[in-house]
Amino acid sequence: MDEHKEENTEDMDITRIFEPDQEKLSEQKKYANARDLSTQYENIISRQNVAWDQEYRLKKVLGSGGQGTVMLAERSGAFNVSFDLALKFFRPDGYYDIEMYRSEMARLAEVTMDVSKIQQDHILDVYNVIEYEGILVLVTEWVDGIDLRQLVAPSVLKLLKSNVKSDRWAYINDVVMTDAGFQSRMLPSMVLAILRECIAGLSALHRQNVIHADMKPANVMVKQTGNCKIIDLGSSFLKQTPPRRPTWTWRYAPVEVLKGAEHTFLSDLASLGYVALELLSGKIPFVGVSDRNELIQLKEDTWHRIPDILPKDVARNSKIVEMLSKMIAPDPADRFSSLEDADFHDSGAAAIERQLVKVDMDTVVSNDLRVLLQDLHEARLAESAAWMSLNPYFRYNLTKTLLKV
């Protein structure tokens, strides 16, 4: 009796077809016209390999830079369905010859496949690496959202102000971000939440011995859900196999890298620290500097000037100042010992977030960012509708005027 009960329990755990004309779950009937297909199914799942052709329709350019071009693409599936993803085509410019390009692309392919195994929520999902007519193509998820560089651009606040209600506008300025002159600055609770998600992503990379090597606002996407993703793995490398031709961004590179040293885990930490300092201050760092030695000197000076760079209300929080100091210190020995340390140290991001909760400065950040992106989407639709409603002759002449400007 007990054995019979156990057998029935196991049967009830199996997914089965439910037939509405019966009051019980039953086995699927093998109708005559499905027998051949069932045979084909059994044949397929018994094989060692399967293969099929795959085509991608290139829809638009998402971005282009020194490493290559990222395209939004559509992958076709069965029954007329499709799936959007991103394709990054790596340019061969700057490599001495084809052999060097192929060697570096092979190294990058190994790195990205290692990243694909991590499956961490705040890192770009990598699907495949393809060589197409000699060019490396990285197939990744398409992150529907906005990067931090675009988010703090002054045009975003300007657009929101014109399209949201006054109480919503006041909330955005009090809780999410506000005008800081050249660009917007984000409120501490927002920055801390973004920072902690980036730390979680970078920590996962580091545990896999991967160094990102190009942390900057443009490489952090805020998704429509309000959460963040670290993107662009083009500069990344395995700790044990550094690139022959390293690529990184001067503005966010740490002092030791500018002096000629290789990127390390703590270099990623410093670059993220410069991003956090920019978000909190609303000031793009080191504008107009093109000389390497001058940039090194400015970064060494910045370490001592953090309270002067931050807004007064933020600078009064000694924990935030200390955290930034231990992230961007010119000497790696003066930084947090790791990304996890930057999160869980007594002066780390988690402790500051708890402090903000106690003084009621914390908020449900992911939801606030999600609603902000929704506001922005609706504002863009409204602006587009208003533009299209203009008299065609006026619209044509206005376009010509704007193009001249």
Coordinates of C-alpha atoms in Angstrom, one line a residue:
M1 CA 0.0 0.0 0.0
D2 CA 2.8 2.4 0.9
E3 CA 4.7 1.5 -2.2
H4 CA 1.6 2.2 -4.3
K5 CA 1.2 5.6 -2.7
E6 CA 4.9 6.5 -3.4
E7 CA 4.5 5.5 -7.1
N8 CA 1.4 7.7 -7.5
T9 CA 3.2 10.6 -5.9
E10 CA 6.1 10.3 -8.5
D11 CA 3.5 10.1 -11.3
M12 CA 1.9 13.3 -10.1
D13 CA 5.3 15.1 -10.4
I14 CA 5.5 14.5 -14.2
T15 CA 4.3 17.2 -16.6
R16 CA 1.5 15.7 -18.7
I17 CA -1.1 16.8 -21.2
F18 CA -4.5 17.7 -19.6
E19 CA -7.5 16.5 -21.7
P20 CA -10.5 18.8 -20.9
D21 CA -13.0 16.0 -21.6
Q22 CA -11.5 13.8 -18.8
E23 CA -11.3 14.4 -15.1
K24 CA -7.8 13.1 -14.7
L25 CA -4.3 13.5 -16.1
S26 CA -3.6 11.0 -18.8
E27 CA -0.8 9.8 -21.1
Q28 CA -0.6 11.6 -24.5
K29 CA -2.4 9.6 -27.1
K30 CA -0.3 8.7 -30.1
Y31 CA -2.5 9.6 -33.0
A32 CA -1.6 8.1 -36.3
N33 CA -0.6 11.3 -38.0
A34 CA 1.9 12.1 -35.2
R35 CA 3.8 8.8 -35.2
D36 CA 6.3 9.8 -37.8
L37 CA 7.0 13.0 -36.0
S38 CA 7.4 11.1 -32.7
T39 CA 10.0 8.9 -34.4
Q40 CA 11.8 11.9 -35.7
Y41 CA 11.8 13.4 -32.2
E42 CA 13.4 10.2 -30.7
N43 CA 15.9 10.2 -33.5
I44 CA 17.0 13.8 -32.8
I45 CA 17.5 13.5 -29.1
S46 CA 19.6 10.4 -29.6
R47 CA 22.2 12.2 -31.7
Q48 CA 25.5 13.6 -30.5
N49 CA 25.2 16.8 -32.6
V50 CA 22.6 19.0 -34.2
A51 CA 23.0 21.9 -36.7
W52 CA 20.9 24.4 -38.5
D53 CA 21.4 27.7 -40.4
Q54 CA 21.0 31.0 -38.5
E55 CA 20.4 34.4 -40.0
Y56 CA 20.5 37.8 -38.3
R57 CA 18.8 40.9 -39.6
L58 CA 20.8 44.0 -38.7
K59 CA 18.3 46.7 -37.5
K60 CA 20.4 49.7 -36.4
V61 CA 23.7 50.8 -35.0
L62 CA 23.6 50.9 -31.1
G63 CA 27.1 52.3 -30.8
S64 CA 30.5 52.6 -32.4
G65 CA 34.0 53.2 -31.0
G66 CA 37.6 52.3 -31.1
Q67 CA 37.0 48.6 -30.8
G68 CA 34.2 48.2 -33.3
T69 CA 30.5 48.6 -33.9
V70 CA 27.6 47.2 -32.0
M71 CA 24.4 46.5 -33.9
L72 CA 20.9 45.7 -32.8
A73 CA 20.0 42.5 -34.6
E74 CA 17.0 40.3 -35.0
R75 CA 17.3 36.5 -34.9
S76 CA 14.5 34.6 -36.7
G77 CA 12.9 31.6 -35.2
A78 CA 10.2 29.1 -36.0
F79 CA 6.6 30.0 -36.6
N80 CA 7.6 33.6 -37.6
V81 CA 8.9 34.6 -34.2
S82 CA 12.0 36.7 -33.7
F83 CA 14.4 37.6 -30.9
D84 CA 16.4 40.9 -30.5
L85 CA 20.1 40.7 -29.5
A86 CA 23.3 42.6 -29.9
L87 CA 26.2 41.9 -32.3
K88 CA 29.5 43.5 -31.8
F89 CA 31.8 43.5 -34.8
F90 CA 35.5 44.0 -33.8
R91 CA 37.4 46.2 -36.2
P92 CA 40.9 45.1 -37.4
D93 CA 42.2 48.7 -37.4
G94 CA 45.3 49.2 -35.3
Y95 CA 46.6 45.7 -35.5
Y96 CA 50.0 45.2 -37.3
D97 CA 48.7 42.3 -39.4
I98 CA 46.0 39.7 -39.7
E99 CA 47.9 37.2 -37.5
M100 CA 47.9 39.7 -34.6
Y101 CA 44.2 40.5 -35.1
R102 CA 43.4 36.8 -35.1
S103 CA 45.6 36.1 -32.1
E104 CA 43.9 38.9 -30.0
M105 CA 40.4 37.9 -31.2
A106 CA 41.1 34.3 -30.2
R107 CA 42.2 35.5 -26.7
L108 CA 39.0 37.7 -26.5
A109 CA 36.9 34.7 -27.6
E110 CA 38.3 32.7 -24.7
V111 CA 37.6 35.5 -22.2
T112 CA 34.0 36.0 -23.3
M113 CA 33.2 32.3 -23.2
D114 CA 34.6 32.3 -19.6
V115 CA 32.3 35.3 -18.9
S116 CA 29.3 33.4 -20.4
K117 CA 29.7 30.7 -17.6
I118 CA 29.3 33.3 -14.8
Q119 CA 25.6 34.0 -15.2
Q120 CA 25.6 37.0 -12.9
D121 CA 22.6 39.4 -13.0
H122 CA 24.8 42.5 -13.4
I123 CA 27.1 41.3 -16.2
L124 CA 26.2 41.2 -19.9
D125 CA 25.0 37.8 -21.0
V126 CA 27.2 36.4 -23.7
Y127 CA 25.6 33.9 -26.2
N128 CA 28.3 33.1 -28.7
V129 CA 31.5 34.1 -30.6
I130 CA 31.4 34.0 -34.4
E131 CA 34.1 34.5 -37.1
Y132 CA 32.3 36.0 -40.1
E133 CA 34.4 36.6 -43.2
G134 CA 37.5 37.0 -41.0
I135 CA 35.9 39.4 -38.5
L136 CA 35.1 38.5 -34.9
V137 CA 31.5 39.0 -33.9
L138 CA 30.4 38.8 -30.3
V139 CA 26.7 37.7 -29.8
T140 CA 25.2 39.1 -26.6
E141 CA 22.0 40.0 -25.0
W142 CA 20.5 43.4 -26.0
V143 CA 20.1 45.5 -22.9
D144 CA 17.0 47.6 -23.3
G145 CA 17.7 50.8 -21.3
I146 CA 20.1 53.7 -21.1
D147 CA 23.7 54.0 -20.1
L148 CA 24.8 56.2 -17.2
R149 CA 26.5 58.7 -19.6
Q150 CA 23.2 59.3 -21.4
L151 CA 21.2 59.2 -18.2
V152 CA 23.0 62.2 -16.6
A153 CA 23.1 64.2 -19.8
P154 CA 21.3 67.6 -19.3
S155 CA 18.9 66.8 -22.1
V156 CA 17.3 64.1 -20.0
L157 CA 16.3 66.4 -17.1
K158 CA 15.2 69.0 -19.6
L159 CA 12.9 66.6 -21.4
L160 CA 11.4 65.3 -18.1
K161 CA 10.8 68.8 -16.8
S162 CA 8.7 69.5 -19.9
N163 CA 6.6 66.4 -19.7
V164 CA 6.0 65.3 -16.0
K165 CA 3.7 66.9 -13.4
S166 CA 5.1 69.4 -10.9
D167 CA 5.0 67.0 -7.9
R168 CA 6.7 64.2 -10.0
W169 CA 9.4 66.8 -11.0
A170 CA 10.0 67.7 -7.4
Y171 CA 10.3 64.0 -6.4
I172 CA 12.9 63.4 -9.2
N173 CA 15.0 66.3 -8.0
D174 CA 14.7 65.4 -4.3
V175 CA 15.3 61.6 -4.6
V176 CA 16.7 60.6 -8.0
M177 CA 18.9 63.3 -9.7
T178 CA 19.1 67.0 -10.1
D179 CA 20.8 69.6 -12.2
A180 CA 24.5 70.2 -11.4
G181 CA 25.3 72.6 -14.3
F182 CA 27.1 70.8 -17.1
Q183 CA 25.2 67.6 -16.4
S184 CA 23.0 66.0 -13.7
R185 CA 24.2 64.6 -10.4
M186 CA 22.5 61.6 -8.8
L187 CA 21.4 61.5 -5.2
P188 CA 23.5 59.3 -2.8
S189 CA 21.0 56.5 -2.4
M190 CA 20.9 56.1 -6.2
V191 CA 24.6 56.1 -6.6
L192 CA 25.1 53.6 -3.7
A193 CA 22.6 51.2 -5.3
I194 CA 24.2 51.5 -8.7
L195 CA 27.7 51.1 -7.2
R196 CA 26.8 48.0 -5.3
E197 CA 25.3 46.3 -8.4
C198 CA 28.5 47.2 -10.3
I199 CA 30.6 45.8 -7.4
A200 CA 28.6 42.6 -7.5
G201 CA 29.2 42.3 -11.3
L202 CA 32.9 43.1 -11.1
S203 CA 33.4 40.7 -8.2
A204 CA 31.9 37.9 -10.2
L205 CA 34.3 38.7 -13.1
H206 CA 37.2 38.8 -10.7
R207 CA 36.3 35.4 -9.2
Q208 CA 36.6 34.1 -12.7
N209 CA 40.0 35.8 -13.1
V210 CA 38.6 38.3 -15.6
I211 CA 39.6 42.0 -15.5
H212 CA 37.1 44.3 -17.2
A213 CA 39.7 47.1 -17.8
D214 CA 37.3 49.8 -19.1
M215 CA 34.8 50.7 -16.4
K216 CA 33.1 54.1 -17.3
P217 CA 29.6 55.5 -17.3
A218 CA 29.0 54.5 -20.9
N219 CA 29.7 50.9 -20.0
V220 CA 27.0 50.6 -17.3
M221 CA 23.5 50.2 -18.6
V222 CA 20.3 50.9 -16.5
K223 CA 17.7 48.5 -17.7
Q224 CA 14.0 49.1 -18.0
T225 CA 13.7 47.1 -14.7
G226 CA 15.8 49.8 -12.9
N227 CA 18.7 47.4 -12.4
C228 CA 22.2 47.8 -13.8
K229 CA 24.4 45.7 -16.2
I230 CA 28.1 46.1 -16.9
I231 CA 28.5 45.9 -20.7
D232 CA 31.3 46.0 -23.3
L233 CA 33.8 43.2 -22.6
G234 CA 36.1 44.3 -25.5
S235 CA 38.9 45.4 -23.2
S236 CA 38.5 42.5 -20.8
F237 CA 41.2 39.9 -20.3
L238 CA 42.1 36.9 -18.2
K239 CA 44.5 37.8 -15.4
Q240 CA 47.1 35.2 -16.6
T241 CA 46.9 36.3 -20.3
P242 CA 47.0 40.1 -20.7
P243 CA 46.4 41.5 -24.2
R244 CA 49.2 42.4 -26.6
R245 CA 47.3 45.6 -27.5
P246 CA 45.4 46.8 -24.4
T247 CA 42.5 49.2 -24.8
W248 CA 41.1 51.5 -22.1
T249 CA 39.7 55.0 -21.5
W250 CA 42.1 57.6 -20.2
R251 CA 39.6 59.6 -18.1
Y252 CA 38.7 56.6 -16.0
A253 CA 42.0 54.7 -16.0
P254 CA 43.9 54.6 -12.6
V255 CA 47.2 56.2 -12.0
E256 CA 49.3 53.0 -12.2
V257 CA 47.8 52.2 -15.6
L258 CA 48.6 55.7 -16.9
K259 CA 52.2 55.1 -15.7
G260 CA 52.4 52.0 -17.8
A261 CA 51.4 49.1 -15.5
E262 CA 48.9 46.5 -16.5
H263 CA 45.3 46.6 -15.3
T264 CA 44.6 44.6 -12.1
F265 CA 41.5 43.9 -10.1
L266 CA 42.2 47.0 -8.1
S267 CA 42.4 49.0 -11.3
D268 CA 38.8 48.1 -12.0
L269 CA 38.0 49.3 -8.4
A270 CA 39.7 52.7 -9.1
S271 CA 37.9 53.2 -12.4
L272 CA 34.6 52.4 -10.7
G273 CA 35.5 54.9 -8.0
Y274 CA 35.9 57.7 -10.7
V275 CA 32.5 56.8 -12.0
A276 CA 30.9 57.1 -8.5
L277 CA 32.6 60.4 -7.9
E278 CA 31.3 61.7 -11.2
L279 CA 27.7 60.6 -10.5
L280 CA 27.7 62.1 -7.0
S281 CA 29.3 65.4 -8.1
G282 CA 27.7 65.9 -11.5
K283 CA 31.2 66.9 -12.8
I284 CA 32.9 65.0 -15.7
P285 CA 36.4 64.5 -14.4
F286 CA 39.6 65.9 -16.1
V287 CA 37.9 67.7 -18.9
G288 CA 40.2 69.1 -21.5
V289 CA 43.3 67.2 -20.4
S290 CA 45.2 65.4 -23.1
D291 CA 48.7 65.1 -21.6
R292 CA 49.4 61.9 -19.8
N293 CA 51.7 63.4 -17.1
E294 CA 49.2 66.2 -16.5
L295 CA 46.4 63.7 -16.1
I296 CA 48.5 61.6 -13.6
Q297 CA 49.1 64.8 -11.5
L298 CA 45.4 65.7 -11.6
K299 CA 44.4 62.3 -10.5
E300 CA 46.9 62.3 -7.6
D301 CA 45.6 65.7 -6.6
T302 CA 41.9 64.6 -6.9
W303 CA 42.5 62.0 -4.2
H304 CA 43.1 64.8 -1.7
R305 CA 40.3 67.1 -3.0
I306 CA 37.3 64.7 -2.8
P307 CA 35.4 66.9 -0.2
D308 CA 35.9 70.0 -2.4
I309 CA 34.6 68.2 -5.5
L310 CA 31.4 66.8 -3.9
P311 CA 28.4 68.9 -3.2
K312 CA 28.4 70.2 0.4
D313 CA 25.5 68.0 1.5
V314 CA 27.3 64.9 0.2
A315 CA 30.8 65.9 1.4
R316 CA 29.4 66.2 5.0
N317 CA 29.0 62.4 4.9
S318 CA 32.5 61.3 6.0
K319 CA 31.8 57.7 5.2
I320 CA 31.1 58.5 1.5
V321 CA 34.4 60.6 1.4
E322 CA 36.3 57.7 3.0
M323 CA 34.8 55.2 0.6
L324 CA 35.8 57.2 -2.5
S325 CA 39.2 57.8 -1.1
K326 CA 39.8 54.1 -0.7
M327 CA 38.6 53.4 -4.2
I328 CA 40.6 56.0 -6.2
A329 CA 43.8 56.2 -4.1
P330 CA 46.8 56.7 -6.5
D331 CA 48.6 53.9 -4.8
P332 CA 46.7 50.5 -5.0
A333 CA 48.0 49.7 -1.5
D334 CA 45.8 52.5 -0.1
R335 CA 42.7 51.1 -1.7
F336 CA 40.2 48.5 -0.5
S337 CA 41.8 45.1 -0.8
S338 CA 39.1 43.9 -3.3
L339 CA 35.8 44.7 -4.7
E340 CA 34.1 42.7 -2.0
D341 CA 36.0 44.7 0.6
A342 CA 34.7 47.9 -1.1
D343 CA 31.2 46.6 -0.5
F344 CA 31.4 45.1 3.0
H345 CA 34.2 47.1 4.8
D346 CA 33.1 49.3 7.7
S347 CA 33.5 52.3 5.3
G348 CA 32.2 50.4 2.3
A349 CA 29.1 50.8 0.1
A350 CA 26.8 48.4 2.2
A351 CA 27.6 50.2 5.4
I352 CA 26.8 53.6 3.8
E353 CA 23.5 52.2 2.4
R354 CA 22.5 51.1 5.9
Q355 CA 23.4 54.6 7.2
L356 CA 21.1 56.2 4.6
V357 CA 18.3 53.9 5.7
K358 CA 18.6 55.1 9.3
V359 CA 18.4 58.7 8.3
D360 CA 15.5 58.1 5.9
M361 CA 17.7 59.0 2.8
D362 CA 17.3 55.5 1.3
T363 CA 14.7 54.6 -1.2
V364 CA 13.6 51.7 -3.4
V365 CA 16.2 52.6 -6.0
S366 CA 15.5 50.0 -8.7
N367 CA 11.8 51.0 -8.7
D368 CA 12.7 54.7 -8.8
L369 CA 15.0 54.1 -11.7
R370 CA 12.4 51.9 -13.4
V371 CA 9.8 54.7 -13.1
L372 CA 12.3 57.3 -14.3
L373 CA 13.0 55.3 -17.4
Q374 CA 9.2 54.9 -18.0
D375 CA 8.8 58.7 -17.6
L376 CA 11.6 59.2 -20.1
H377 CA 10.1 56.8 -22.6
E378 CA 6.7 58.5 -22.3
A379 CA 8.3 62.0 -22.6
R380 CA 10.1 61.0 -25.8
L381 CA 6.8 59.6 -27.2
A382 CA 5.1 62.9 -26.4
E383 CA 7.8 65.0 -28.0
S384 CA 7.7 62.8 -31.1
A385 CA 3.9 63.1 -31.3
A386 CA 4.2 66.9 -30.9
W387 CA 6.8 67.0 -33.6
M388 CA 4.8 65.0 -36.1
S389 CA 1.7 67.1 -35.4
L390 CA 3.5 70.2 -36.7
N391 CA 2.6 71.6 -40.2
P392 CA 4.9 69.6 -42.6
Y393 CA 6.1 72.9 -44.2
F394 CA 7.1 74.4 -40.8
R395 CA 8.6 71.0 -39.7
Y396 CA 10.8 71.0 -42.9
N397 CA 12.0 74.6 -42.4
L398 CA 12.7 74.0 -38.7
T399 CA 14.7 70.9 -39.5
K400 CA 16.8 72.9 -41.9
T401 CA 17.4 75.6 -39.3
L402 CA 18.4 73.1 -36.7
L403 CA 20.8 71.4 -39.1
K404 CA 22.5 74.7 -39.8
V405 CA 22.9 75.3 -36.0

